[in-house]
Amino acid sequence: MRQAVLAAAVGILATEGLSGATVAAVARSAGVHETSVYRRWRTRENLILDALTTELDTALPIPDTGDVREDLLRFFSSLARLLAGPQGRALLRLSVEHDDTLDDRRRPYWTERLERAAVMVERGVERGELEPGTDPGLLIEAVSGPLFARVLVSDTPWDDGLVPRLVALTLDGSRPRT
Amino acid sequence: MRQAVLAAAVGILATEGLSGATVAAVARSAGVHETSVYRRWRTRENLILDALTTELDTALPIPDTGDVREDLLRFFSSLARLLAGPQGRALLRLSVEHDDTLDDRRRPYWTERLERAAVMVERGVERGELEPGTDPGLLIEAVSGPLFARVLVSDTPWDDGLVPRLVALTLDGSRPRT
């Protein structure tokens, strides 16, 4: 039942937004009784947060190929795919929508998902592929930030080349290597 | 009169948001007649767009010091200062707020401001400080994207070190330079 209810919640969040994601609507869509949903999650807020977290964890696996560039390409291609689809865009827009009941607990979710990605950079440093002082969070932000900004601020779509170019910029820099 | 009205509009947008920025409220705050505002800007939408654009152009000058790192540090420090203040945060939040009357024309404004910044990178390439194939827009996005994302998505404040570290990452990369 858990998977069916969470999938229904993600579907409704993506199409109707936060205001449409009531326990009644989710229960109806999942074909379960409303009381069963309340028994398991107790509040609408718990249900929504559980749905968002589960969705992001599944859609954003952390690769471990032994090569930092390849790991970053795979991870950020997943993120870009997620954000380019209607569901991912809706999930992101949802995080910046105003809702007093959820605000404090929704914000950290994308951040926590990205913090898990730091390990790819740390492994690259251990293998000597990256400078010892490399800041994992900074590198993750420099690739993910432009994707978030394109969805939220400039509403600019991207082609398959954007992630490789951002990864190359953060690894190789733009100053000549002689 | 133009400056007083635009300053009043920016102040109201920052404190009250889009919905509070009516022509009546702006005229009252600027101490002018509502009819004078309508005579000059014709619509509330024109007034708001003019106010936002003028504000951003003034707050974000494009430096030309002869050194690409210094130019980028100065420009992005201005952007970071703007976004860290209540007015800048409000202007950015405003760009992502839903409003059918403004949506199509508000979005491009941050993008256009940042496009003007590309010339700093182009000058760096001409001076041989950067690789010939450097994509100016990509470099600008890799530094500005994380700032936008911190305001909108993670709600994480930053210290004075963030911009220099982002600029260093996009110029020097994270792979060892031997």
Tab-separated table of C-alpha atoms in Angstrom:
chain	number	residue	atom	x	y	z
A	1	MET	CA	0.000	0.000	0.000
A	2	ARG	CA	2.798	2.441	0.855
A	3	GLN	CA	4.156	2.539	-2.708
A	4	ALA	CA	0.711	3.011	-4.263
A	5	VAL	CA	-0.171	5.872	-1.932
A	6	LEU	CA	3.184	7.638	-2.377
A	7	ALA	CA	2.994	7.275	-6.170
A	8	ALA	CA	-0.522	8.709	-6.122
A	9	ALA	CA	0.667	11.607	-3.944
A	10	VAL	CA	3.569	12.406	-6.299
A	11	GLY	CA	1.236	12.257	-9.293
A	12	ILE	CA	-1.248	14.652	-7.715
A	13	LEU	CA	1.473	17.009	-6.479
A	14	ALA	CA	2.893	17.163	-9.995
A	15	THR	CA	-0.421	17.846	-11.703
A	16	GLU	CA	-2.448	19.768	-9.105
A	17	GLY	CA	0.213	21.335	-6.889
A	18	LEU	CA	0.255	21.451	-3.121
A	19	SER	CA	-3.310	22.673	-2.696
A	20	GLY	CA	-4.680	19.714	-4.669
A	21	ALA	CA	-2.773	17.137	-2.645
A	22	THR	CA	-5.353	16.444	0.042
A	23	VAL	CA	-5.455	13.127	1.877
A	24	ALA	CA	-8.881	12.472	0.332
A	25	ALA	CA	-7.621	13.026	-3.231
A	26	VAL	CA	-4.529	10.881	-2.695
A	27	ALA	CA	-6.539	8.051	-1.099
A	28	ARG	CA	-9.075	8.103	-3.952
A	29	SER	CA	-6.342	8.048	-6.581
A	30	ALA	CA	-4.557	5.159	-4.849
A	31	GLY	CA	-7.802	3.238	-4.351
A	32	VAL	CA	-7.457	2.997	-0.565
A	33	HIS	CA	-9.509	4.253	2.350
A	34	GLU	CA	-8.746	7.709	3.701
A	35	THR	CA	-8.593	6.283	7.234
A	36	SER	CA	-5.816	3.893	6.147
A	37	VAL	CA	-3.753	6.849	4.957
A	38	TYR	CA	-4.283	8.717	8.217
A	39	ARG	CA	-3.445	5.592	10.212
A	40	ARG	CA	-0.065	5.285	8.508
A	41	TRP	CA	1.017	8.945	8.025
A	42	ARG	CA	-1.114	10.707	10.684
A	43	THR	CA	-0.963	14.104	8.866
A	44	ARG	CA	-1.163	15.393	5.305
A	45	GLU	CA	2.232	17.048	5.839
A	46	ASN	CA	3.935	13.758	6.715
A	47	LEU	CA	2.418	12.129	3.645
A	48	ILE	CA	3.612	14.887	1.280
A	49	LEU	CA	7.120	14.963	2.696
A	50	ASP	CA	7.411	11.175	2.554
A	51	ALA	CA	6.238	11.205	-1.078
A	52	LEU	CA	8.712	13.890	-2.144
A	53	THR	CA	11.679	12.291	-0.382
A	54	THR	CA	10.997	8.822	-1.705
A	55	GLU	CA	10.564	10.160	-5.223
A	56	LEU	CA	13.855	12.076	-5.153
A	57	ASP	CA	15.830	9.210	-3.610
A	58	THR	CA	14.642	6.848	-6.326
A	59	ALA	CA	15.175	9.279	-9.210
A	60	LEU	CA	18.629	10.381	-8.043
A	61	PRO	CA	20.891	7.397	-7.384
A	62	ILE	CA	24.529	8.160	-6.529
A	63	PRO	CA	26.773	6.377	-9.056
A	64	ASP	CA	30.184	4.892	-8.171
A	65	THR	CA	32.000	4.087	-11.410
A	66	GLY	CA	35.533	4.754	-10.157
A	67	ASP	CA	35.801	7.906	-12.310
A	68	VAL	CA	34.711	11.252	-10.905
A	69	ARG	CA	33.769	12.800	-14.257
A	70	GLU	CA	31.630	9.812	-15.183
A	71	ASP	CA	29.958	9.776	-11.741
A	72	LEU	CA	29.129	13.482	-11.984
A	73	LEU	CA	27.846	13.160	-15.551
A	74	ARG	CA	25.509	10.326	-14.578
A	75	PHE	CA	24.236	11.984	-11.411
A	76	PHE	CA	23.598	15.397	-12.944
A	77	SER	CA	22.080	13.861	-16.084
A	78	SER	CA	19.560	12.181	-13.762
A	79	LEU	CA	18.903	15.483	-12.026
A	80	ALA	CA	18.549	17.295	-15.353
A	81	ARG	CA	16.131	14.631	-16.618
A	82	LEU	CA	14.114	14.870	-13.416
A	83	LEU	CA	13.937	18.665	-13.592
A	84	ALA	CA	13.141	18.714	-17.310
A	85	GLY	CA	10.055	16.534	-16.845
A	86	PRO	CA	6.705	17.871	-15.665
A	87	GLN	CA	6.954	15.939	-12.391
A	88	GLY	CA	10.388	17.244	-11.452
A	89	ARG	CA	9.521	20.821	-12.369
A	90	ALA	CA	6.395	20.540	-10.257
A	91	LEU	CA	8.371	19.129	-7.326
A	92	LEU	CA	10.850	21.980	-7.560
A	93	ARG	CA	8.189	24.671	-7.958
A	94	LEU	CA	6.477	23.118	-4.961
A	95	SER	CA	9.574	23.661	-2.840
A	96	VAL	CA	9.469	27.388	-3.519
A	97	GLU	CA	5.684	27.798	-3.255
A	98	HIS	CA	4.489	29.472	-0.098
A	99	ASP	CA	2.762	27.213	2.385
A	100	ASP	CA	3.111	27.951	6.063
A	101	THR	CA	2.370	24.424	7.157
A	102	LEU	CA	5.235	22.882	5.173
A	103	ASP	CA	7.770	25.620	4.663
A	104	ASP	CA	10.280	24.765	7.354
A	105	ARG	CA	10.470	21.116	6.466
A	106	ARG	CA	10.234	21.183	2.672
A	107	ARG	CA	13.179	23.468	2.000
A	108	PRO	CA	15.901	21.139	3.249
A	109	TYR	CA	14.824	18.262	1.018
A	110	TRP	CA	16.579	19.221	-2.215
A	111	THR	CA	19.557	20.300	-0.149
A	112	GLU	CA	19.775	16.938	1.599
A	113	ARG	CA	19.482	15.081	-1.700
A	114	LEU	CA	22.409	17.118	-3.058
A	115	GLU	CA	24.462	16.676	0.105
A	116	ARG	CA	24.374	12.931	-0.492
A	117	ALA	CA	26.062	13.673	-3.850
A	118	ALA	CA	29.155	15.095	-2.144
A	119	VAL	CA	30.563	11.592	-1.727
A	120	MET	CA	31.262	11.422	-5.509
A	121	VAL	CA	33.598	14.405	-5.176
A	122	GLU	CA	35.190	13.050	-1.997
A	123	ARG	CA	35.997	9.780	-3.783
A	124	GLY	CA	37.536	11.804	-6.646
A	125	VAL	CA	39.799	13.600	-4.173
A	126	GLU	CA	40.819	10.295	-2.547
A	127	ARG	CA	41.690	8.841	-5.965
A	128	GLY	CA	43.817	11.905	-6.750
A	129	GLU	CA	41.587	12.975	-9.648
A	130	LEU	CA	40.760	16.267	-7.895
A	131	GLU	CA	42.759	18.806	-5.869
A	132	PRO	CA	43.028	17.836	-2.171
A	133	GLY	CA	41.262	21.048	-1.068
A	134	THR	CA	38.242	20.629	-3.376
A	135	ASP	CA	34.978	21.636	-1.671
A	136	PRO	CA	32.449	18.911	-2.566
A	137	GLY	CA	29.382	21.031	-1.778
A	138	LEU	CA	30.651	23.943	-3.874
A	139	LEU	CA	31.218	21.747	-6.917
A	140	ILE	CA	27.748	20.171	-6.550
A	141	GLU	CA	26.190	23.647	-6.255
A	142	ALA	CA	28.021	24.969	-9.316
A	143	VAL	CA	26.437	22.268	-11.491
A	144	SER	CA	23.007	21.998	-9.841
A	145	GLY	CA	22.477	25.746	-9.286
A	146	PRO	CA	22.271	26.576	-13.000
A	147	LEU	CA	19.719	23.787	-13.511
A	148	PHE	CA	17.535	25.071	-10.662
A	149	ALA	CA	17.904	28.657	-11.906
A	150	ARG	CA	16.882	27.696	-15.436
A	151	VAL	CA	13.691	26.082	-14.156
A	152	LEU	CA	12.802	28.759	-11.625
A	153	VAL	CA	14.232	32.061	-12.854
A	154	SER	CA	14.886	32.118	-16.575
A	155	ASP	CA	12.523	29.296	-17.651
A	156	THR	CA	15.116	28.261	-20.236
A	157	PRO	CA	15.109	24.660	-21.449
A	158	TRP	CA	18.431	22.837	-21.928
A	159	ASP	CA	19.898	20.362	-24.385
A	160	ASP	CA	21.903	17.225	-23.535
A	161	GLY	CA	25.125	19.232	-23.744
A	162	LEU	CA	24.506	21.458	-20.743
A	163	VAL	CA	25.406	18.970	-17.990
A	164	PRO	CA	28.649	17.797	-19.676
A	165	ARG	CA	29.683	21.430	-20.221
A	166	LEU	CA	28.964	22.369	-16.598
A	167	VAL	CA	30.830	19.302	-15.312
A	168	ALA	CA	33.783	20.089	-17.593
A	169	LEU	CA	33.857	23.706	-16.388
A	170	THR	CA	33.937	22.714	-12.706
A	171	LEU	CA	36.582	20.037	-13.288
A	172	ASP	CA	38.831	21.706	-15.863
A	173	GLY	CA	38.134	25.404	-15.285
A	174	SER	CA	38.330	28.009	-18.037
A	175	ARG	CA	41.933	29.187	-17.612
A	176	PRO	CA	44.325	27.627	-20.124
A	177	ARG	CA	46.072	24.471	-18.917
A	178	THR	CA	49.558	24.597	-20.336
B	1	MET	CA	9.338	62.456	-11.102
B	2	ARG	CA	10.408	59.221	-12.863
B	3	GLN	CA	13.095	58.362	-10.276
B	4	ALA	CA	10.792	59.019	-7.312
B	5	VAL	CA	8.026	56.832	-8.727
B	6	LEU	CA	10.389	53.989	-9.653
B	7	ALA	CA	12.044	54.102	-6.219
B	8	ALA	CA	8.609	54.000	-4.572
B	9	ALA	CA	7.618	51.044	-6.763
B	10	VAL	CA	10.791	49.110	-5.883
B	11	GLY	CA	10.257	49.808	-2.190
B	12	ILE	CA	6.667	48.579	-2.279
B	13	LEU	CA	7.554	45.522	-4.371
B	14	ALA	CA	10.233	44.610	-1.842
B	15	THR	CA	8.009	45.001	1.210
B	16	GLU	CA	4.520	44.127	-0.052
B	17	GLY	CA	5.190	41.911	-3.054
B	18	LEU	CA	3.483	42.043	-6.433
B	19	SER	CA	-0.051	42.214	-5.117
B	20	GLY	CA	0.710	45.302	-3.033
B	21	ALA	CA	2.281	47.214	-5.909
B	22	THR	CA	-0.806	48.943	-7.231
B	23	VAL	CA	-0.553	52.220	-9.119
B	24	ALA	CA	-2.475	53.909	-6.289
B	25	ALA	CA	-0.049	52.679	-3.619
B	26	VAL	CA	3.017	53.644	-5.648
B	27	ALA	CA	1.641	57.107	-6.451
B	28	ARG	CA	0.778	57.713	-2.788
B	29	SER	CA	4.238	56.610	-1.634
B	30	ALA	CA	5.940	58.818	-4.249
B	31	GLY	CA	3.691	61.785	-3.444
B	32	VAL	CA	2.380	62.186	-7.003
B	33	HIS	CA	-1.047	61.948	-8.585
B	34	GLU	CA	-2.206	58.561	-9.805
B	35	THR	CA	-3.165	60.124	-13.138
B	36	SER	CA	0.427	61.298	-13.665
B	37	VAL	CA	1.636	57.717	-13.222
B	38	TYR	CA	-0.909	56.416	-15.720
B	39	ARG	CA	-0.007	59.198	-18.164
B	40	ARG	CA	3.639	58.152	-18.158
B	41	TRP	CA	3.489	54.334	-17.849
B	42	ARG	CA	-0.065	53.649	-19.130
B	43	THR	CA	-0.315	50.302	-17.254
B	44	ARG	CA	0.649	48.887	-13.870
B	45	GLU	CA	2.654	46.189	-15.697
B	46	ASN	CA	4.808	48.742	-17.536
B	47	LEU	CA	5.496	50.544	-14.273
B	48	ILE	CA	6.562	47.371	-12.444
B	49	LEU	CA	8.812	46.175	-15.271
B	50	ASP	CA	10.427	49.599	-15.588
B	51	ALA	CA	11.069	49.696	-11.838
B	52	LEU	CA	12.665	46.232	-11.740
B	53	THR	CA	14.876	46.829	-14.753
B	54	THR	CA	16.125	50.201	-13.596
B	55	GLU	CA	16.874	48.805	-10.139
B	56	LEU	CA	18.872	45.878	-11.490
B	57	ASP	CA	20.816	47.980	-13.993
B	58	THR	CA	21.879	50.363	-11.253
B	59	ALA	CA	22.741	47.675	-8.705
B	60	LEU	CA	24.688	45.516	-11.158
B	61	PRO	CA	27.315	47.543	-13.023
B	62	ILE	CA	29.658	45.619	-15.329
B	63	PRO	CA	33.263	46.273	-14.213
B	64	ASP	CA	36.181	46.517	-16.653
B	65	THR	CA	39.419	46.344	-14.629
B	66	GLY	CA	41.522	44.573	-17.251
B	67	ASP	CA	41.595	41.372	-15.196
B	68	VAL	CA	38.888	38.756	-15.660
B	69	ARG	CA	39.064	37.361	-12.116
B	70	GLU	CA	38.765	40.837	-10.608
B	71	ASP	CA	35.867	41.734	-12.930
B	72	LEU	CA	33.980	38.563	-12.020
B	73	LEU	CA	34.640	39.027	-8.299
B	74	ARG	CA	33.282	42.565	-8.391
B	75	PHE	CA	30.242	41.748	-10.494
B	76	PHE	CA	29.191	38.665	-8.542
B	77	SER	CA	29.879	40.363	-5.223
B	78	SER	CA	27.359	43.030	-6.297
B	79	LEU	CA	24.876	40.317	-7.282
B	80	ALA	CA	25.432	38.476	-3.980
B	81	ARG	CA	24.950	41.708	-2.016
B	82	LEU	CA	21.778	42.480	-3.964
B	83	LEU	CA	20.354	38.992	-3.393
B	84	ALA	CA	21.344	38.928	0.279
B	85	GLY	CA	19.358	42.090	1.024
B	86	PRO	CA	15.598	42.128	1.556
B	87	GLN	CA	15.044	44.115	-1.646
B	88	GLY	CA	16.992	41.742	-3.890
B	89	ARG	CA	15.410	38.668	-2.361
B	90	ALA	CA	12.001	40.223	-2.921
B	91	LEU	CA	12.832	41.073	-6.534
B	92	LEU	CA	13.981	37.509	-7.154
B	93	ARG	CA	10.995	35.930	-5.383
B	94	LEU	CA	8.804	38.219	-7.443
B	95	SER	CA	10.249	36.782	-10.649
B	96	VAL	CA	9.148	33.309	-9.638
B	97	GLU	CA	5.754	34.280	-8.188
B	98	HIS	CA	2.786	33.406	-10.329
B	99	ASP	CA	1.020	36.324	-11.960
B	100	ASP	CA	-0.573	35.803	-15.324
B	101	THR	CA	-0.438	39.449	-16.300
B	102	LEU	CA	3.332	39.695	-15.918
B	103	ASP	CA	4.677	36.196	-16.362
B	104	ASP	CA	5.837	36.363	-19.980
B	105	ARG	CA	7.687	39.616	-19.578
B	106	ARG	CA	9.165	39.336	-16.089
B	107	ARG	CA	11.121	36.117	-16.580
B	108	PRO	CA	13.636	37.434	-19.120
B	109	TYR	CA	14.776	40.304	-16.899
B	110	TRP	CA	17.302	38.494	-14.694
B	111	THR	CA	18.452	36.623	-17.772
B	112	GLU	CA	19.034	39.833	-19.712
B	113	ARG	CA	20.951	41.384	-16.796
B	114	LEU	CA	23.204	38.308	-16.702
B	115	GLU	CA	23.645	38.281	-20.477
B	116	ARG	CA	25.169	41.740	-20.220
B	117	ALA	CA	27.778	40.174	-17.895
B	118	ALA	CA	29.072	37.886	-20.666
B	119	VAL	CA	31.288	40.698	-21.964
B	120	MET	CA	33.591	40.291	-18.929
B	121	VAL	CA	34.320	36.707	-19.995
B	122	GLU	CA	34.690	37.670	-23.661
B	123	ARG	CA	37.292	40.279	-22.714
B	124	GLY	CA	39.141	37.616	-20.675
B	125	VAL	CA	39.254	35.349	-23.715
B	126	GLU	CA	40.530	38.210	-25.914
B	127	ARG	CA	43.291	38.958	-23.385
B	128	GLY	CA	44.301	35.262	-23.368
B	129	GLU	CA	43.375	34.823	-19.695
B	130	LEU	CA	40.767	32.207	-20.595
B	131	GLU	CA	40.615	29.319	-23.077
B	132	PRO	CA	39.508	30.458	-26.555
B	133	GLY	CA	36.427	28.189	-26.516
B	134	THR	CA	35.133	29.422	-23.137
B	135	ASP	CA	31.334	29.783	-23.123
B	136	PRO	CA	30.604	33.126	-21.424
B	137	GLY	CA	26.990	32.316	-20.588
B	138	LEU	CA	27.939	28.982	-19.028
B	139	LEU	CA	30.531	30.563	-16.751
B	140	ILE	CA	28.076	33.278	-15.676
B	141	GLU	CA	25.424	30.647	-14.942
B	142	ALA	CA	27.835	28.489	-12.921
B	143	VAL	CA	28.446	31.385	-10.497
B	144	SER	CA	24.985	32.999	-10.468
B	145	GLY	CA	22.981	29.735	-10.432
B	146	PRO	CA	24.162	28.712	-6.949
B	147	LEU	CA	23.274	32.179	-5.588
B	148	PHE	CA	19.754	32.004	-7.058
B	149	ALA	CA	19.341	28.428	-5.801
B	150	ARG	CA	20.414	29.381	-2.276
B	151	VAL	CA	17.780	32.118	-2.150
B	152	LEU	CA	14.973	30.161	-3.782
B	153	VAL	CA	15.530	26.486	-3.034
B	154	SER	CA	17.696	25.880	0.004
B	155	ASP	CA	17.239	29.243	1.769
B	156	THR	CA	20.882	29.056	2.831
B	157	PRO	CA	22.692	32.323	3.616
B	158	TRP	CA	26.268	32.802	2.415
B	159	ASP	CA	29.473	34.359	3.716
B	160	ASP	CA	31.838	36.639	1.801
B	161	GLY	CA	33.885	33.630	0.751
B	162	LEU	CA	31.254	32.021	-1.454
B	163	VAL	CA	31.636	34.251	-4.528
B	164	PRO	CA	35.475	34.042	-4.570
B	165	ARG	CA	35.296	30.260	-4.223
B	166	LEU	CA	32.756	29.952	-7.057
B	167	VAL	CA	34.799	32.256	-9.301
B	168	ALA	CA	37.969	30.270	-8.512
B	169	LEU	CA	36.213	26.983	-9.320
B	170	THR	CA	34.985	28.194	-12.717
B	171	LEU	CA	38.375	29.709	-13.611
B	172	ASP	CA	40.780	27.134	-12.172
B	173	GLY	CA	38.648	23.985	-12.057
B	174	SER	CA	39.105	21.256	-9.477
B	175	ARG	CA	41.469	18.910	-11.359
B	176	PRO	CA	45.111	19.309	-10.294
B	177	ARG	CA	47.126	21.763	-12.409
B	178	THR	CA	50.591	20.290	-12.692
